[in-house]
Amino acid sequence: MLTPMELFVKEMQELFQPDEVYIMNGSQEEADRLIGIAQKSKVDGKVVLTKLNDKEYPNSYYHCSNTNDVARTEHLTFVCTPSKGQAGPNNNWIEPGEAKEKMTEFFKGAMKRRTMYVIPFVMGTFESKYSKNCVQITDSIYVALSMRVMARVGKQVIKRIGSSSDFFKGIHSIGDVNPDRRYIMHFPQENLVMSFGSGYGGNALLGKKCYSLRIASYLGYKEGWLAEHMIIMGVQSPDGKATYFLGAFPSACGKTNLALLEPVLKGYKVWTLGDDIAWINIGEDGQLYAINPEAGFFGVAPGTGLKTNPVMMKTLKNNKFYPTLFTNTAVNNSNNTPWWEGVSDEVPSDLTDWQGQKYDKNSGKPAAHPNSRFTVSIYNCPTLSPECDNPKGVPISGIIFGGRRKDTVPLVCEAKDWNSGVFTASIIGSETTAAASGETGNVRRDPMAMLPFCGYNMGEYFQHWINIGKKLKKPPKIFMVNWFRKDEVGKFMWPGFRDNSRIIKWMIERIEGKTGTKESEIGLFPQDNAIDLNGLNITKETMVKLFKVDKEEWKQEIKMIEEFYAKFGDKIPEDLRNHLAELKIKFGL
Ligand code: OXD
Ligand code: MN
């Protein structure tokens, strides 16, 4: 008799009708073989992988996607729960039966003359009880190779699954990369995702956003844990002690830079555990413990350079685990290296842009796509925490929420307690970035940086956060930050990047009870001179401006929060509504 996994593969083979079926085993020989095939294959008229300069970027390959397929497509992403209310106003919804019918039509025979890759993988380590077994089907060799970097792929998973039917099913075909025939459909109740028509990471590496956030957030809701869009980092202070933080920021807000931070402050060191997703459980001691379900970084290239993120530059040049993939960057033809805005001050003279054209410096356009990416193993990261593979995860003392705001939101603010923190996180707004298709720079509410990734009704998600807090014996402190505030002439007031360690230092001092706070209308601020500004050229006036709570701006903000909350009706927990009412009173509304 066939096991549920074997049955699934057989059904997929019948549906897709591929020429060949290949079950991945995770071996190094397999990586070499697939890289070889990808260098000879064309998709959409383009060679899938091209080898880059091996001295400068060892074991690295260039991939260029269809120009219509460069970011997550939120308007084509659906959560297909039995009722619309379960998906909530935060998700697009289609009735599950209708969604499956539509997808099945696309899938029928879609892999003729192609290979169907079967990817058994775990999200989390093989040893952790918090890890989850998964199987993805795909006809994209780029996706298959990327999954080997981003997740733990291997034969062991087939053993782990055994005769169980409890595994995630991810069904993907790149189809004909036609945006009119592109859908990413999630079925949380069935542990299933169907994706067609895109090869972009967030749409096609189904273990990432689709499973580890949208489906897993729903599993967490059912099972009493949290799947969050968060970095995990340990910050070692001069006394040698590591304090573990989670950090939630919307896409392309410097999350990866923070996770791999090289602090400017002497004696401090960041230990990296994850740059995008955290699975958070309550440990036996009543503390939160986090694991990173992923095994790689899928980072935004533009803006990454020796000044902004030297650790990532070292990671990208590390040779240990491969391949490292560069997608939609430009290529410097003089030495066959990937190039993007921010990797060097000078723009090389002989560049091919991300669309394969000779780059004209005077065009006013960037050479690399603003959402061009690198895919690299986390095990290449020189600051990888020794706790990275700890099956229990790391104990969390602080949670940092952030957004990208040119005004309104102060540099840092601490929530009084867990529920106030949940409220603060629920009202985050951020300017949209290139990680999702659509206009950039508009402020939208992005609670917990999870708006595009919460796989169920966000009102219930807020309640779930409050319920988790009730079970904690030692809740972490919750902080809100905004590195992106600008002055009257549009200049960033805070230097950001490595100087953000100054704020983290203050947070550690708060966690350890070494410094007090000042009350403000929106939470607790650092006391005067409590932030270590040693060696930083910043005026007192600028610091005052960074913490300004502008009444008019906050009145506007509250209006936007009310509009956002109103979409969820009575699903917004009473506690959060009370917090909003209090905030209104503080601003005379
Ligand atoms: C990502 C995103 O790719 O958040 O990490 O869009
Ligand atoms: Mn992300």
PDB file of N, CA and C and ligand atoms in Angstrom, residues 72 208-209 213 229 249-252 255 275-277 298 373 453, ligand 2:
ATOM      1  N   ARG A  72       6.519  39.821  -4.573  1.00  0.00           N
ATOM      2  CA  ARG A  72       5.285  39.144  -4.163  1.00  0.00           C
ATOM      3  C   ARG A  72       4.095  39.884  -4.787  1.00  0.00           C
ATOM      4  N   LYS A 208       8.535  29.206   2.616  1.00  0.00           N
ATOM      5  CA  LYS A 208       8.852  30.490   3.212  1.00  0.00           C
ATOM      6  C   LYS A 208       7.585  31.218   3.659  1.00  0.00           C
ATOM      7  N   LYS A 209       7.194  32.254   2.927  1.00  0.00           N
ATOM      8  CA  LYS A 209       6.047  33.058   3.367  1.00  0.00           C
ATOM      9  C   LYS A 209       4.765  32.221   3.432  1.00  0.00           C
ATOM     10  N   LEU A 213       4.749  31.299   7.345  1.00  0.00           N
ATOM     11  CA  LEU A 213       3.973  32.406   7.925  1.00  0.00           C
ATOM     12  C   LEU A 213       2.457  32.177   7.772  1.00  0.00           C
ATOM     13  N   HIS A 229       6.792  37.230  11.442  1.00  0.00           N
ATOM     14  CA  HIS A 229       7.688  37.811  10.442  1.00  0.00           C
ATOM     15  C   HIS A 229       8.791  38.551  11.201  1.00  0.00           C
ATOM     16  N   PHE A 249       9.756  43.759  11.336  1.00  0.00           N
ATOM     17  CA  PHE A 249       9.762  44.947  10.473  1.00  0.00           C
ATOM     18  C   PHE A 249       9.140  44.551   9.150  1.00  0.00           C
ATOM     19  N   PRO A 250       8.377  45.452   8.527  1.00  0.00           N
ATOM     20  CA  PRO A 250       7.876  45.155   7.183  1.00  0.00           C
ATOM     21  C   PRO A 250       9.036  44.893   6.226  1.00  0.00           C
ATOM     22  N   SER A 251       8.742  44.291   5.094  1.00  0.00           N
ATOM     23  CA  SER A 251       9.774  43.934   4.119  1.00  0.00           C
ATOM     24  C   SER A 251      10.610  45.157   3.743  1.00  0.00           C
ATOM     25  N   ALA A 252      11.899  44.937   3.547  1.00  0.00           N
ATOM     26  CA  ALA A 252      12.831  45.960   3.089  1.00  0.00           C
ATOM     27  C   ALA A 252      12.896  47.183   4.021  1.00  0.00           C
ATOM     28  N   LYS A 255      15.605  44.793   8.138  1.00  0.00           N
ATOM     29  CA  LYS A 255      15.555  43.635   9.035  1.00  0.00           C
ATOM     30  C   LYS A 255      16.836  42.807   8.961  1.00  0.00           C
ATOM     31  N   ASP A 275      16.735  35.942   9.895  1.00  0.00           N
ATOM     32  CA  ASP A 275      16.521  37.301   9.382  1.00  0.00           C
ATOM     33  C   ASP A 275      15.107  37.546   8.872  1.00  0.00           C
ATOM     34  N   ASP A 276      14.216  36.541   8.986  1.00  0.00           N
ATOM     35  CA  ASP A 276      12.897  36.793   8.393  1.00  0.00           C
ATOM     36  C   ASP A 276      11.727  36.184   9.171  1.00  0.00           C
ATOM     37  N   ILE A 277      11.907  34.957   9.651  1.00  0.00           N
ATOM     38  CA  ILE A 277      10.755  34.261  10.244  1.00  0.00           C
ATOM     39  C   ILE A 277      11.154  33.626  11.574  1.00  0.00           C
ATOM     40  N   PHE A 298      17.057  35.093   2.175  1.00  0.00           N
ATOM     41  CA  PHE A 298      16.606  35.530   0.850  1.00  0.00           C
ATOM     42  C   PHE A 298      16.512  37.044   0.985  1.00  0.00           C
ATOM     43  N   ARG A 373      17.567  40.096  -5.329  1.00  0.00           N
ATOM     44  CA  ARG A 373      17.782  39.310  -4.108  1.00  0.00           C
ATOM     45  C   ARG A 373      19.019  38.438  -4.181  1.00  0.00           C
ATOM     46  N   PHE A 453       0.963  38.485   5.654  1.00  0.00           N
ATOM     47  CA  PHE A 453       1.371  37.107   5.967  1.00  0.00           C
ATOM     48  C   PHE A 453       0.506  36.386   7.004  1.00  0.00           C
TER      49      PHE A 453
HETATM   50 MN    MN B   2      10.134  39.182   4.959  1.00  0.00          MN
END
